[in-house]
Structures are given as structure tokens and as C-alpha cells.
Amino acid sequence: MTRNGVFPTVGNAESIAREEYGLHCQAEPLPGEVDRNFLLITDGGDRWVLKISRPGADELALGCQIEALRFLETSPVAHLVQRVLPTRDGRGLIPIEAGEEGRCWVRVLSYLDGVPLAHFSDRPVRLLEEIGRALARLDLALRGFDHPRAHRDLVWDIERTHELARFAEHIAEPARREMVERHLDRFREQVLPRLTGLERGFIYNDANDHNLLVRSRADGEPELAGLIDFGDSLHTIIVAELAIVCAYLMLDREDPLAEASRAVAGYHSVRPLTADERSLILDLVVARLCASVFLAAQRRQVEPDNEYLQISTRPVWRLLERMTMIDPDEATRTFEDACAHSPTPSRSADEIVAVRRRHLGFNLSVSYSEPLKIVRGQGQYLFDDQGRRYLDLVNNVCHVGHCHPHVGAAAQRQMAVLNTNTRYLHDNLAEYALRLTGTFPDPLDVCFLVNSGTEANDLALRLARAHTGSKEIIVLDHAYHGHSPSLIEISPYKCEGPGGEGLAPHAHKVPMPDAYRGPHRGPDTGDAYAGEVRMAIAEVEGTGRKLGAFLAESLISCGGQVIPPPGFLSAASDAVRAAGGVSIADEVQVGFGRVGTHLWAFESQGVVPDIVTLGKPIGNGHPMAAVITTKEIATSFVTGMEYFNTFGGNPVSCAVGLAVLDVIEHEGLQQHALEVGNRMQAGLRELHERHPLIGDVRGLGLFIGVELVRDRETLEPADTEASRVIDEMKARGFLLSTDGPFHNVLKIKPPMVIQAHDVEEMLEALDEVLSALE
Ligand code: PMP
């Protein structure tokens, strides 16, 4: 190979290191199963590993490994994996010609100091748990990583275990061959069909006892130093990561299940396992052991004199034989038990309630009579500490799906590089300002970046006051706009409820434009409700004052998921402008494509407000918000006083905001909201025909309300029934909540990635629950 066509020598390694990587070093050969490896010790004492692949190695697969390691460089597990040293010109992988045999590929990785776990026979429980935790952290850190080669066919992919049957002929002893064939039959018939519902992702896939490196701490206790060899990493079921390490931890141990259960407990404490995942661990351990003996047998055909192969498979055979005596249900119980007693500070729901009662502001609330302890979210689902999965139908903050990998990765990456404030120039801020304002119609093209919906509305009030010179404001009954004093006193939902001090003198309330239950009923009542706004303006002007602003949500959330009747917002805005006021659209809940037909809900109402406030979904859960306005209004705000906001518009938040916009666009979520939302609404209208409890179904896209009434004539609110529905739906794995002045409206505003099958399942469950109630 290499430059002179012979097997690479120490001299080759040193010259590659010098010429390509600028490392002046001495090289020493290191053992390696596939690659030819050299330890490089630089003149400064740094240590690196130079790896030269065999000729003709799969360039894309090697590139995938390099990219995965680079992806982890800014992650919480960066210290546990090797770092990629780029060449002088920034490449992670470089080719060298190996004559007729094709090309070899070279990469240089940092040297991790440690001894393979296989050499440590004394393994304290703490170390086993630490290994479990580290692998779970690795799996979480790898979320969102993808690469074309991550989806390759690999014999080590646990999902392909049954395909190993083709190697059975290489196992000479009939009894052993029969045993592993039995294992494969079980895998094909009983395990494979259960893998489809499991969470999938890119995993390391090779936590064997030679790849896990351990070192001694100052007190002599062993600790995990890191893990090496990403050669088998790929996209598959994530729980395979854990099953693989368990397989190797169980080899030649007195009580193999006990050893594995410590790693399971550690893993579960970081990435909680679902009940399905836990019940499959033992079968997946067997699958990995089968792969190990099959592939060793196959290699023995190629290398009959390799005695090491025979020796190294002995403990695997011994464990496989023992496995036939372990009852899978008993193993599942052991793992369940280990998870229930998982080691990190994981408190019971009762304990957490007690801590909250004592140490957190006393007026926080929790949902449900039996509160949920949610430990993990993915897409449209939430998982509790028991591994139960819930379809999330209410959390509109995690707009593009809980923990979307693209958003998480953007935050993680920028957080590891820089986070400052708007007093420095930063590309992210410029990019985000352009992207965000670019989604608004003229003349809305100036934005302010803040941290919460409250801050956005508070700033909107300041802008309106600066522009009009007036504090007088019209709001809708039952509206909520934020928790600061300036907003509490104009939010009837709060200031007219328990503990409230009533509306501020400058706030004027008009009825919510509720065409189902309000003072004006029917679809053609838009102008009648706008008439209420005109009357409020006249009231303000009657006292000799001038109107400042009209603040309303484009669609009404807290008020009970109300869609204003056509024409309301445009007629109200016209009247407000004619009186010299500005219209503020609160899109904190309803923006970013939820309505399906448009990105912004005000567009669906045929108006262009003067100020728009955004929040909740804008950062998919990262605390950020924004105000968008016109040049004219922004100019009125230039009073000589600086506007500074410590966190607003910081590089991390802007990276997150950009990532959210990317996902909405790339995944076509607005159109998806329209299609799935329409199907959901059609299904709910079918239920309306059959269930007298449903008084009204209304919505736009994935912003939907279902109003429950005891009598369709009197509209008596069915509030206790609504809470029963919520509890019963929760018991069936669906999270909903109620809203509206009478707490009788089921509010539906799920993450936008909810799928058609989720909708069908939800409709079926709601049908059952309503039938049981009626
Ligand atoms: N406006 C509306 C319509 C809201 O629903 C909320 C929060 N529920 C807010 C403003 C305040 O947002 P935040 O809680 O982020 O301050």
C-alpha cells in the first residue's frame, strides 16, 4: 500500500502526519482488527491515533463515522469519544493510493487513555451504571445526526439478525447449530414483529468490552474513560445500543442478569426506556450473541488458522447456552425492577409535589388530579416515568415536535460556540431578522427579539403608546396577554378572575366575538361584534381621550378556541385606525402555520395589523419571542432611550429560531396542519352528529375547539363532563385540556407533526369516552 506500494510502516505514518496534518511526531504501531493503526506522539507530548483503512474500504461509511464524531464534538459526551483532527486543508478523511488494491483512507483521531473493560474483572455496580448512563447520553447526543451511509445494510444491524441464518452451515457442531437456529426462529417470529414501533435513530452500535475504555480515578476506583470504534455505527432501533453492552457485560459473570440490570438502570435514568424496549432487551442480547458466533464462524472459514477467533467466542457460546435457561419474563421483571430503582436523583411524583409545595412559588398549578411526571418527548409524543406514551394534543409550544433533532442540534452547536447579546454583530441575528420579517406582508418589516409572550406584548404596548401618545386600549373579554403588571391589568381572564383587581381604567373590554355562545350568534355576526368595538371607541372619545390600541388574538385561545366570525377583525381594525389607534395582533398561540392556510393567523382573517406579537412556538420550547411592526411605528419608538434586552436576539436563540423556520419549511408543516387538521375536524363533526354532549366543533387547521354542553338549546356548559373526558382520555394515552370561561371547551392544538393515524386513534378513543359518559 501507500506511497511506495508496501504495507504502511512507521515511517509512512510519520510522513503522512507531518505532511498532511502538520504533526511532528514519532509513530508506534498499535493493534487493530480492520485498520492499520499508529500511535502518534508529537514533540509537544500530544497523542493521536493515525488510522489507515484496508484498501478499497467504503469511503462513504468512513465519512459517516467522521461526521458522527464531528457532530459529537460540541455535545455533552464530547469527552467520551475521539475527536477528529482535520488535515491542514480541513479534511477529516484523505485517500492514499494502494496500487492495484485501490485506495486506503487515512484519518487521525485523538487518543483516549484507558484500558479495555474486558481486562477489568472487578466491575463495581457504580461503573456498570455509569456505562449505562454514558450510552444513553450518547444516544441522546446523536439524535438528529443523519448521513446517507447511516442506512446501510450491515450484518451487525440487530434488526437483521434473522438474515444470519445463511451462515449456519459454518457452525460445525450440530447441537450448537441447532441452538442458534432456534434462537433465530424465535427472533424472526416473536421479536422482529415487535421492533417496528420502537424509537429509531443513529447509534454507536458497538459497546463491546474491548471498545469501552476504563481508567482508574485518583481514589483507585475504575471509571469510564471513553468509547472507541464507530465502525459499526448506523441507524437502527435505539435500544440496540443498550442490548449490545448488556451482551458483553454478561459474558462469564456469575449472575449475568444482575450485571446487565445495572447498565439498564443507568441507561434508563438518562433516556427512559419504554415498556416495550425493556421487554425486548433479553431477546436483543441473544440476537447480538448470535451475530457474534455466526460472524466468527464465517470468518473462521476465511481464516481457519486464526485461533484467537475460536478462543474469543468461547464465553459467547457459554452465555448463549445459559440464556436458554433464563425465562424472558423473569428477565423483563429484573429489568423493570432495575428501572424502577434507577440511580440518578429521580424522585417519585409525590416527592416532587412535596418539593414544589415547599420551595416553589405557591401558586404554580399542575395538570390532572394525578399529576404526570413526563421524562421524555419525541415528535407528537410524551413519555412518563413509567415508560407510558401519550399523544400530546395540547402543547403548541413544541410546534415542530418535541425535541426536534434539527432544533436541538442547532441550539447545542451554537451554545458550545458563543452566546452574547445584540451589542455585538452576529450573523445569526441578521439572518433571523431577514428570515422572520420576510414572512410578513408589507409594511411589517421591523422586528424586536425578546424572551416571552409577555415581554412581546409588553413591548407592543410601549410601541403603541409611543406612536399614538395614548394608553387607552380595547381588549376582548376573557383575553389573556401576559403576566406582567401592564398586561394583567388589561387581561380580563386574570384581572377579573380570582385574586384579580379588575380592569385598569385605561382598558376597555368588548365581548369576545363568539358566534356560538356570545351576545351575537350565527356566522354573519362579524360586523355586529365590530359594532361593539366602535361603541368602545365612542366611549373612550366621549371622555375626551383618544384611542391608543386594540389588542386581540387573531383567533381566541384562552377564551375557548374561538374563531371570530368573518369580517370581524377587518371591520374592527378599520374603526381603530380611523380613530387614530393601532391594531395589535397577539399571535403568541396561533402563529407559525398552525391555521394551515397561512403562516400567520391574521392572514386567514384578511387583515394586516400594525403590530404582531409572537411567542410559544417560535423557539419550539426555547424561551424566545418577537414583536414585528412597521418602520413608522418603530421610528416613533426612537425616543433617545436605548432599547436593550439582555437575552433577546442572542446567537443561540436566533439559531433556534432559524432551525424552527427551517423545519416548518422543509417538512411542509403548514400544509400538513391543513390536511391533518381538516381530517380531525371532519372526524369531530361526525362525533358531533352522534354525541349530544358535543355542542360545537370549530377550528382552523390544527387550532381546534370542541365545546361540550348539557343541552344544545340552553347551551348549559358541560364542565364536569369536560374534566371527565380529559381524565378518561389521559388514561387512554391522550393528553387534552379544557379552556373557555366555563372550562367546557376541549382545546386541541397539538405539535404540528401529529400524523393521520394519531388522529384516527384519538377520534376512536374520544368516541368511546363520550359513549361511556352519555
Ligand atoms: N398571549 C397569549 C395569547 C398567551 O396565550 C400567552 C401565554 N399563555 C401569552 C401571551 C404570554 O406568553 P408567555 O407565557 O410566554 O409570557
PDB file of C-alpha atoms and ligand atoms in Angstrom, residues 451-455 457 480-483 487 553 557-558 586-589 613 615-616 624-625, ligand 1:
ATOM      1  CA  ASN A 451     -37.869  36.276  25.553  1.00  0.00           C
ATOM      2  CA  SER A 452     -41.514  35.525  26.225  1.00  0.00           C
ATOM      3  CA  GLY A 453     -45.016  36.251  25.015  1.00  0.00           C
ATOM      4  CA  THR A 454     -45.453  38.578  27.970  1.00  0.00           C
ATOM      5  CA  GLU A 455     -42.376  40.584  27.031  1.00  0.00           C
ATOM      6  CA  ASN A 457     -46.975  42.126  24.400  1.00  0.00           C
ATOM      7  CA  TYR A 480     -55.065  36.747  28.349  1.00  0.00           C
ATOM      8  CA  HIS A 481     -51.969  38.527  27.097  1.00  0.00           C
ATOM      9  CA  GLY A 482     -49.292  38.023  29.755  1.00  0.00           C
ATOM     10  CA  HIS A 483     -48.277  38.010  33.389  1.00  0.00           C
ATOM     11  CA  LEU A 487     -50.763  43.018  30.916  1.00  0.00           C
ATOM     12  CA  GLU A 553     -55.550  37.424  19.401  1.00  0.00           C
ATOM     13  CA  SER A 557     -57.277  30.758  22.670  1.00  0.00           C
ATOM     14  CA  CYS A 558     -57.924  31.115  26.418  1.00  0.00           C
ATOM     15  CA  ASP A 586     -51.360  38.617  19.542  1.00  0.00           C
ATOM     16  CA  GLU A 587     -50.149  35.561  17.614  1.00  0.00           C
ATOM     17  CA  VAL A 588     -48.376  34.051  20.610  1.00  0.00           C
ATOM     18  CA  GLN A 589     -50.521  30.921  20.367  1.00  0.00           C
ATOM     19  CA  THR A 613     -46.507  39.598  18.759  1.00  0.00           C
ATOM     20  CA  GLY A 615     -44.100  33.609  21.244  1.00  0.00           C
ATOM     21  CA  LYS A 616     -44.611  29.995  22.271  1.00  0.00           C
ATOM     22  CA  MET A 624     -37.843  33.436  22.879  1.00  0.00           C
ATOM     23  CA  ALA A 625     -40.463  35.731  21.383  1.00  0.00           C
TER      24      ALA A 625
HETATM   25  N1  PMP B   1     -50.528  35.894  24.774  1.00  0.00           N
HETATM   26  C1  PMP B   1     -51.270  34.787  24.728  1.00  0.00           C
HETATM   27  C2  PMP B   1     -52.405  34.694  23.770  1.00  0.00           C
HETATM   28  C3  PMP B   1     -50.963  33.696  25.534  1.00  0.00           C
HETATM   29  O1  PMP B   1     -51.702  32.588  25.456  1.00  0.00           O
HETATM   30  C4  PMP B   1     -49.874  33.789  26.423  1.00  0.00           C
HETATM   31  C5  PMP B   1     -49.463  32.622  27.310  1.00  0.00           C
HETATM   32  N2  PMP B   1     -50.415  31.688  27.562  1.00  0.00           N
HETATM   33  C6  PMP B   1     -49.132  34.974  26.463  1.00  0.00           C
HETATM   34  C7  PMP B   1     -49.482  35.997  25.624  1.00  0.00           C
HETATM   35  C8  PMP B   1     -47.985  35.154  27.412  1.00  0.00           C
HETATM   36  O2  PMP B   1     -46.881  34.400  26.985  1.00  0.00           O
HETATM   37  P1  PMP B   1     -45.742  33.922  27.997  1.00  0.00           P
HETATM   38  O3  PMP B   1     -46.333  32.933  28.926  1.00  0.00           O
HETATM   39  O4  PMP B   1     -44.684  33.356  27.089  1.00  0.00           O
HETATM   40  O5  PMP B   1     -45.249  35.131  28.720  1.00  0.00           O
END
